[in-house]
Structure formats: C-alpha cells, structure tokens
Amino acid sequence: MRLTDGLLGIKKLFLPPYMCRLLTVVLVPTASAPTDCAQWCPPKSSCVNATACRCSPGFTSSSGDVFTNRLENCDDINECGPPPRVSCGKFAHCLNTEGSYHCTCGPGYELASGAKTFRSESENTCQGKNHPTPSISRWEGICSTFSRHQRAVLGTYPVTHPSLNPKAQNLLQRVTSESSEPLPPNTYKDRCNFFPSWTPPRGIKSQRLSRFFEKVEDLARKFIPAFAQDSIQGLIEGVDELLQTPEDLGALPRSEQHRVAANLLAGLEDVLRNISQALPNGTLTFNASAGTDLSLKVQEQGDRNVTLSLNQAKMLLSLDEVHESSDSGPSVVGLVSTPGMAKFLAEAPLVLDPKQQAVLREHKELLGEVPPVLLSGVVSAFVSNKDTQNLGSPVTFIFSHHSVTPGPTQKVFCVFWEHSQDGGGHWSTTGCRMAATGDASTTCQCSHLSSFAVLMAHGHVQEEDPVLAVITYVGLGLSLLCLLLAALTFLLCKAIQNTSTSLHLQLSICLFLAHLLFLTAIDQTKIKLLCAIIAGALHYLYLASFTWMLLEGLHLFLTARNLMVVNYSSMSRFTKRLMFPVGYGVPALIVAVSAASRPSLYGTPTRCWLHTEKGFVWTFLGPVCTIFSINLAFFLMTFWIVRNKLSSLNRDVSTLQNTRMLTFKATAQLLILGCTWCLGLLQVGPAARVMAYLFTIINSLQGMFIFLVYCLLSQQVREQYGKWFRGVRKAKAEPENYTLSSRTVSDASKHSAVRLCSVPRALP
C-alpha cells in the first residue's frame, strides 16, 4: 500500500497548478445565496441548497438529476423509449410529452371509463368501441397463427379469404361471433401491427441522425407485412449508411456518441424483433455494403437447436431456453452484426462483475487507464421472447477477429452492452465468460441476450514499492504519535490556550483521525458499502484538515494585519462565530453534495477512496487547490505586512524578534498547509518516482512537522514541558525520600531498643 495510491488517487490525473485553480472555480461546490444559484440553473430545474440544481420531474441531465456544472441542461426523459421505460399494455400506445408521458388506446378502441389517457398497463381497460374486445390471449392466438404474409390482408378481406389458413379462419370467425357488431375494418391490422415506435435519443442535435430517423419513419409509414423483407433490407441499409458516413455525429462528445450507439442497438433490436414476425418460415440473410449483416430464422416447429452464422460471428442456442412454452406462435431468432458501431463505442468504460474483480485483486492486478480496444464487431442477438435475462443454459457466441496475441499486461474479455438510465451505458462482463480464445477467434458463453463483443483491456500488475510502503507505515505511525502529543499539549497546557492553539488542536484532531483511518481501513474493499463509507469518511476528514489549514492561514493574516497579540477581541469573535461552522460545516456540505450526486463513485476495486470516473476525484482536488491558492495569497500578504508595517508596533516589542517569528511561522505554515500536497500533481514524466518519494516522505511526516513547529519551537510550550518534567521528577522523588526517612527512623528505633535491652545485663 502506498500513500500516493490511496490518499489522492491522482497519478493519472495531473494538471499544472494554474489549471487546478482555474478548474476548481467550476468543479468545487461553493456556498452562495439561493438567488445566485437560481440565476444559473437551466430551465426545467430548481436550486438545491444554493449549491446545485435539480431537474424537474420528467427531466434529467447527462450528470443525473442533481448537478453543479453550469453547462448542463435538463432534457426531457423519453419514457416511451427505446428502450421503453413503461408498458401501456395491449391495444395501446405510449406517447411522450414534455416532462411526462401518457398512454392512449389504439384506433378503434377506448377506455371502459371513457377517459382519454392512462398511465400504465395496470390501468389499461381498452376495448373496441361499441362492442367488447376479444380477450388478449385470443388476439395473441390470432396474430401468431396467421402466416406472416397473411397479415397484409387483415381488415381488408373477409375472414373466409382463401389466403387465410383454416385455423386462422376459425379463430377469426369465433372472434367475430363474440361481437354484437362487426369489428372495425382496421382491428386486425392495428392489433397485429409490427413496426414499433423508434425515436432519436433526447438531447442529441445532429442533422445526420435526423435524416436517419426520417428514413425510419418513412419505412414505418409504408410498412406492409407482405413486404417485410423489403422493409428489413431498407432498415439494414439505413443503419449501415449511418455507420459508414456519420458526418456530424463524429464530432459529438464521447458520452453523446455512446448514447447514440445505445439507442441504435436497442431500437434496431426492437424493430427487427417485431418485423420478423411477418416473415415466412426459414432462414434469411440480409447484407449491406459496409458490413452490416442480419441472419434470421423463423420456424413454428422443427429442430430446437438453432445456429446462425455471419461473416465474423456465429451463435448457437436452444429454443427451449428462450421460447416460452405457452407461446403458440412462431419462434424468431436473429443475429445482427454492426461492425461500424465500434467508432461510436470507442473509449466506452468496462465494468467487471464482482467475481472477476475479486480474482484481479487476489492477483494484485488492475485494469489500466487506457480504454479497452474492441477486437470484434458488435453483434446483437434477439428472439421473439423479450424475457431473456436469466437463461437456463448459456448461449454460445464464436467471434472471428483480427489476429492478436495478448501481452502479459493485456486481457481479453467477453462483454455485452449494459444500458443505463441516462440513455448511455457501458461494457459489462456480468453473465458472460470466455470459454476459449485463440489468435483470431474467441468463444464466449452468456446467460442472457443483448449486444455482445470481444474486447481487450490493458492492465498492469499492482506492484507496490516496498520502500514506499515502509515509509508510509513508519511516517504515518510517527505522525500519529506526534499529532497525539500535540493535541494533548494544546488541550492541557492552559498557559498557551488561545485562538491559535484552538485552531492547531482541531487541525491535529482531524489529521490524526484521517491518518488512523487511512492506515487501518484503506484496503477494506471486500464489502462495497463499508468501503464507500470509509471513502466518504476519508473524504470528509481530509477536507476538514485542509479547511482548518485555511483557517490557520486566515488567522495568521489577521494577526499580522491587526499587529496585535493573538487574543485580540476581534479574534475571539472570529473564533466563536466562524471557526467551527466553517471548519466542520464546509467539508460536510461538499461531501453531502458529492455523495448525493455520485454515491456509486465512493470506493474503487482496490482502495476505499474516490473513483476517478467523470472527474469525481476533483471533489477533493478542487477544494485542495483552492485552499492552497488562498493560503499562498495569505502568505504573500502577511509577508508584505511584516516587512513594511512592523515599524508601527509597540516600542516595548522587539521588531527583529517579531519579524523573525512571524516570517518563520508564515513560511512554515505555507509549507505544512499545502505546498507538500502539490508534489502529488508533479508525479509525471522522468521525475515521477522522485516526486512520489518526496510526496510520501513529507506528507507522512506532516504530523511531526506540526509538533515541531507549534510545540517544540515554542518557548511557552517548552517552558510548560519543563514544569511538567520537574513536577514528574518531584513526584517520583517524594516517595523515595519518604522511604529513606522511614528506613532511617526504623533503624534508629531498632538501635535504641538494642541499647535498652543491653542495659540490665550490665548491672550487677
């Protein structure tokens, strides 16, 4: 364990000091009046505790519901998808509105209550106008029993039309006989409509994406089940053309590109699943010029083991695992390959499942900061049944990719794209394992269906420098002892107690608790919740230490400015009204806002500290850089005052003595209260190792420096120590004197008794 790894977590996030000061203006939440907050909160949001903005219900930002970045906007949440977040049920459609949504019955249907809209499937009472609607299970039987091309004539020809098979005719006749009046002409067509709604991702402004969705809407408007193959081919070519010529999509930020990719993957899978219901039995293949391919198999009976092959991927699954036994309709299995999707998924994060994380920790291995590289194209697997999250037997995928031999620090993973609530997502290994891998192929087995790929992650073995580990343990141990002695001195030494020693005492307590928790709990990563609590506690304690350092610098500046002794009356008011609320309240506010906005980023797989994702570590580095900058300004102003204005001091005070004392204190304060921490930002390039040693040594011994400057180099404290030592020696000497005197009296008594006893014997 190294202090540089756990304490800051900034080895890969280095910026020059002036950039620190610039970025913290935006990154660090600062207390401001509610009116100031309300001025920069975007539309559809409200101010939260004068430090952040919260999106109104039905809206969200790319950073979540609560955010502190002034560049964020609150965009409408599309509850209707894709992927849909709500289900309206049968005979109904979901309609997204600004900040909300509602469900409406389809054409020819109305709610039993007569209302126009409803909110969820549980409130769905849609029925045919002026007559009862056949049961849902009956309609499922009808739509699944028709041959796919027969659905084109539904609502156009009578139920005895020769193109309908006998089973379909019987079902339609039974449904018609249950109704007191003829069903509306489009009842069958509306009920068995296959082209679902597909809308663009919210908040993405792109002319290229708009043209693509215009084409999708045109395909949906002109869709006829009898010509489903043409619609599928047009859709595959549209996606292929979009991936081949992304135009302005390529200029979007990576996070927005990931959201576009997630929308394309989910929407394409949903549309293909539905359109495929209109295809005839058999295996079909669709190809596009840039490599986007689709393989489909539709069957009502036959071999339950299905194999689909594309140019660079093959899938093997059992229909018994993915097809519901109660579903009497055809089985649809599809595999679509979108190799061009890789450009939109570049630099997407990888999240390992807990078991794989535990294995890496056991071998002291870590994934590197370099983003993983896709070895294969992205393939999406789907079946007619949407519930494929926990399959009894795994689905096998065989990927072909360019020849590659992983190096000693590289690992190959079988991954799938896990969608997130904000419309984006990340690569995940949960439910997938690598069964075999070679130079040009990899076999994966997964217990669910989604969009899959093979990627290679760059990692490194976490080799701890034993010298740095020893320095950390010894230095922090010595600091704990010195901080304890310093705290006891400030607490028990009545002669030196004032505002300055009160500040020293709080600083010593916070640093003592922070160092103690760091030494004992920084590696407790097995229980995720416990690790997050430890990380939050360390975040708070170190921020509190820096806040007390800031108050130290402010107090020293005010002392020099007033050119008075420490117990000046204004200093007392400063202590009572400002010191404790600022010293403990400001860090609590920063940690509370950070935990509310990103609770999952407390704790990493290897350390109970802040995660570096999304710049979360700046919730610590931002305040640190700010405090260092302010303390530097206090030092320069104090030095200027001491140098130019000490001539106005009382004549009884030695100018030379005060000049030396204040200058030395200001210099020591600057070094102890911030400069040493900046060494962590300089751990880059050839001097990284030297800076790591300097950072570890100096910061580990920070407690010893505090004890040296504020206790041992203080004449009052040394005098008090002398009194204590003389008192201890006197206390030890008194029992010894008492023992010696007791022995003397006892010997004298014995000697007198002997003399008395010997007198009679001398008489005649």
Tab-separated table of N, CA and C in Angstrom, residues 110-170:
chain	number	residue	atom	x	y	z
A	110	GLU	N	-61.237	2.274	-26.975
A	110	GLU	CA	-61.419	3.312	-25.975
A	110	GLU	C	-61.394	2.686	-24.597
A	111	LEU	N	-61.105	3.501	-23.589
A	111	LEU	CA	-61.116	3.023	-22.208
A	111	LEU	C	-62.543	2.776	-21.751
A	112	ALA	N	-62.714	1.756	-20.917
A	112	ALA	CA	-64.048	1.432	-20.408
A	112	ALA	C	-64.635	2.593	-19.621
A	113	SER	N	-63.776	3.408	-18.971
A	113	SER	CA	-64.265	4.537	-18.186
A	113	SER	C	-64.616	5.740	-19.041
A	114	GLY	N	-64.241	5.720	-20.307
A	114	GLY	CA	-64.482	6.857	-21.173
A	114	GLY	C	-63.366	7.877	-21.158
A	115	ALA	N	-62.351	7.714	-20.292
A	115	ALA	CA	-61.226	8.644	-20.234
A	115	ALA	C	-60.389	8.534	-21.509
A	116	LYS	N	-59.587	9.560	-21.743
A	116	LYS	CA	-58.796	9.596	-22.964
A	116	LYS	C	-57.397	9.006	-22.788
A	117	THR	N	-56.834	9.140	-21.585
A	117	THR	CA	-55.463	8.684	-21.352
A	117	THR	C	-55.374	7.906	-20.045
A	118	PHE	N	-54.277	7.161	-19.900
A	118	PHE	CA	-53.969	6.470	-18.656
A	118	PHE	C	-52.458	6.371	-18.547
A	119	ARG	N	-51.959	5.820	-17.431
A	119	ARG	CA	-50.535	5.905	-17.126
A	119	ARG	C	-49.767	4.594	-17.234
A	120	SER	N	-50.416	3.466	-17.051
A	120	SER	CA	-49.669	2.209	-17.007
A	120	SER	C	-50.554	1.054	-17.459
A	121	GLU	N	-49.915	-0.091	-17.599
A	121	GLU	CA	-50.630	-1.287	-18.053
A	121	GLU	C	-51.718	-1.696	-17.072
A	122	SER	N	-51.489	-1.438	-15.768
A	122	SER	CA	-52.497	-1.822	-14.770
A	122	SER	C	-53.787	-1.022	-14.914
A	123	GLU	N	-53.717	0.150	-15.561
A	123	GLU	CA	-54.909	0.975	-15.764
A	123	GLU	C	-55.528	0.764	-17.134
A	124	ASN	N	-54.997	-0.158	-17.910
A	124	ASN	CA	-55.462	-0.384	-19.281
A	124	ASN	C	-56.782	-1.150	-19.279
A	125	THR	N	-57.826	-0.500	-19.762
A	125	THR	CA	-59.131	-1.158	-19.969
A	125	THR	C	-59.610	-0.921	-21.392
A	126	CYS	N	-58.653	-0.833	-22.330
A	126	CYS	CA	-59.003	-0.547	-23.721
A	126	CYS	C	-59.900	-1.641	-24.285
A	127	GLN	N	-60.979	-1.236	-24.941
A	127	GLN	CA	-61.902	-2.180	-25.572
A	127	GLN	C	-62.418	-1.567	-26.860
A	128	GLY	N	-62.891	-2.431	-27.761
A	128	GLY	CA	-63.424	-1.963	-29.027
A	128	GLY	C	-64.624	-1.052	-28.818
A	129	LYS	N	-64.690	-0.009	-29.604
A	129	LYS	CA	-65.789	0.931	-29.452
A	129	LYS	C	-67.123	0.259	-29.769
A	130	ASN	N	-68.103	0.432	-28.891
A	130	ASN	CA	-69.477	-0.057	-29.050
A	130	ASN	C	-69.603	-1.562	-29.012
A	131	HIS	N	-68.518	-2.253	-28.636
A	131	HIS	CA	-68.604	-3.709	-28.501
A	131	HIS	C	-67.413	-4.184	-27.688
A	132	PRO	N	-67.559	-5.289	-27.008
A	132	PRO	CA	-66.453	-5.788	-26.197
A	132	PRO	C	-65.296	-6.262	-27.056
A	133	THR	N	-64.113	-6.149	-26.507
A	133	THR	CA	-62.909	-6.591	-27.205
A	133	THR	C	-62.611	-8.042	-26.861
A	134	PRO	N	-62.265	-8.875	-27.828
A	134	PRO	CA	-61.882	-10.257	-27.522
A	134	PRO	C	-60.731	-10.271	-26.526
A	135	SER	N	-60.595	-11.354	-25.814
A	135	SER	CA	-59.568	-11.474	-24.792
A	135	SER	C	-58.178	-11.350	-25.405
A	136	ILE	N	-57.220	-10.898	-24.565
A	136	ILE	CA	-55.847	-10.713	-25.042
A	136	ILE	C	-55.272	-12.028	-25.546
A	137	SER	N	-55.512	-13.101	-24.821
A	137	SER	CA	-54.957	-14.390	-25.236
A	137	SER	C	-55.513	-14.819	-26.585
A	138	ARG	N	-56.795	-14.462	-26.863
A	138	ARG	CA	-57.372	-14.809	-28.158
A	138	ARG	C	-56.663	-14.064	-29.275
A	139	TRP	N	-56.402	-12.765	-29.068
A	139	TRP	CA	-55.703	-11.998	-30.101
A	139	TRP	C	-54.281	-12.505	-30.296
A	140	GLU	N	-53.643	-12.905	-29.197
A	140	GLU	CA	-52.306	-13.476	-29.342
A	140	GLU	C	-52.346	-14.718	-30.217
A	141	GLY	N	-53.400	-15.518	-30.041
A	141	GLY	CA	-53.537	-16.705	-30.866
A	141	GLY	C	-53.750	-16.370	-32.321
A	142	ILE	N	-54.556	-15.332	-32.571
A	142	ILE	CA	-54.817	-14.941	-33.949
A	142	ILE	C	-53.540	-14.464	-34.627
A	143	CYS	N	-52.867	-13.503	-33.994
A	143	CYS	CA	-51.696	-12.899	-34.620
A	143	CYS	C	-50.565	-13.903	-34.798
A	144	SER	N	-50.449	-14.872	-33.898
A	144	SER	CA	-49.371	-15.846	-34.010
A	144	SER	C	-49.734	-16.997	-34.939
A	145	THR	N	-51.038	-17.170	-35.225
A	145	THR	CA	-51.451	-18.292	-36.057
A	145	THR	C	-51.405	-17.941	-37.536
A	146	PHE	N	-51.676	-16.683	-37.876
A	146	PHE	CA	-51.626	-16.299	-39.286
A	146	PHE	C	-50.235	-16.531	-39.855
A	147	SER	N	-50.200	-16.954	-41.102
A	147	SER	CA	-48.934	-16.910	-41.813
A	147	SER	C	-48.526	-15.453	-41.912
A	148	ARG	N	-47.212	-15.198	-41.892
A	148	ARG	CA	-46.775	-13.815	-41.827
A	148	ARG	C	-47.294	-12.977	-42.989
A	149	HIS	N	-47.333	-13.539	-44.203
A	149	HIS	CA	-47.788	-12.741	-45.341
A	149	HIS	C	-49.295	-12.542	-45.321
A	150	GLN	N	-50.026	-13.382	-44.546
A	150	GLN	CA	-51.477	-13.248	-44.497
A	150	GLN	C	-51.912	-12.000	-43.737
A	151	ARG	N	-51.028	-11.496	-42.880
A	151	ARG	CA	-51.436	-10.348	-42.079
A	151	ARG	C	-51.648	-9.109	-42.931
A	152	ALA	N	-51.109	-9.095	-44.138
A	152	ALA	CA	-51.289	-7.940	-45.010
A	152	ALA	C	-52.742	-7.752	-45.426
A	153	VAL	N	-53.513	-8.845	-45.437
A	153	VAL	CA	-54.899	-8.740	-45.907
A	153	VAL	C	-55.871	-8.547	-44.761
A	154	LEU	N	-55.383	-8.558	-43.493
A	154	LEU	CA	-56.292	-8.395	-42.367
A	154	LEU	C	-56.978	-7.033	-42.430
A	155	GLY	N	-58.275	-7.001	-42.158
A	155	GLY	CA	-59.024	-5.754	-42.193
A	155	GLY	C	-59.397	-5.346	-43.600
A	156	THR	N	-58.973	-6.101	-44.604
A	156	THR	CA	-59.277	-5.764	-45.996
A	156	THR	C	-60.196	-6.800	-46.628
A	157	TYR	N	-59.925	-8.079	-46.331
A	157	TYR	CA	-60.726	-9.145	-46.906
A	157	TYR	C	-61.521	-9.848	-45.805
A	158	PRO	N	-62.593	-10.510	-46.155
A	158	PRO	CA	-63.383	-11.238	-45.151
A	158	PRO	C	-62.588	-12.395	-44.580
A	159	VAL	N	-63.093	-12.926	-43.458
A	159	VAL	CA	-62.361	-13.982	-42.777
A	159	VAL	C	-62.319	-15.267	-43.578
A	160	THR	N	-63.138	-15.388	-44.617
A	160	THR	CA	-63.137	-16.610	-45.436
A	160	THR	C	-62.220	-16.497	-46.637
A	161	HIS	N	-61.393	-15.430	-46.641
A	161	HIS	CA	-60.496	-15.258	-47.779
A	161	HIS	C	-59.584	-16.465	-47.891
A	162	PRO	N	-59.379	-17.001	-49.111
A	162	PRO	CA	-58.596	-18.239	-49.272
A	162	PRO	C	-57.140	-18.114	-48.827
A	163	SER	N	-56.619	-16.906	-48.673
A	163	SER	CA	-55.217	-16.786	-48.261
A	163	SER	C	-55.020	-17.101	-46.787
A	164	LEU	N	-56.105	-17.162	-45.999
A	164	LEU	CA	-56.000	-17.482	-44.585
A	164	LEU	C	-56.110	-18.987	-44.391
A	165	ASN	N	-55.241	-19.541	-43.542
A	165	ASN	CA	-55.299	-20.975	-43.295
A	165	ASN	C	-56.532	-21.308	-42.450
A	166	PRO	N	-56.950	-22.561	-42.419
A	166	PRO	CA	-58.197	-22.922	-41.711
A	166	PRO	C	-58.188	-22.530	-40.247
A	167	LYS	N	-57.054	-22.689	-39.559
A	167	LYS	CA	-57.016	-22.353	-38.143
A	167	LYS	C	-57.247	-20.873	-37.928
A	168	ALA	N	-56.642	-20.044	-38.802
A	168	ALA	CA	-56.835	-18.605	-38.691
A	168	ALA	C	-58.282	-18.232	-38.978
A	169	GLN	N	-58.872	-18.868	-39.990
A	169	GLN	CA	-60.268	-18.573	-40.313
A	169	GLN	C	-61.176	-18.912	-39.135
A	170	ASN	N	-60.946	-20.068	-38.502
A	170	ASN	CA	-61.787	-20.459	-37.363
A	170	ASN	C	-61.657	-19.463	-36.216
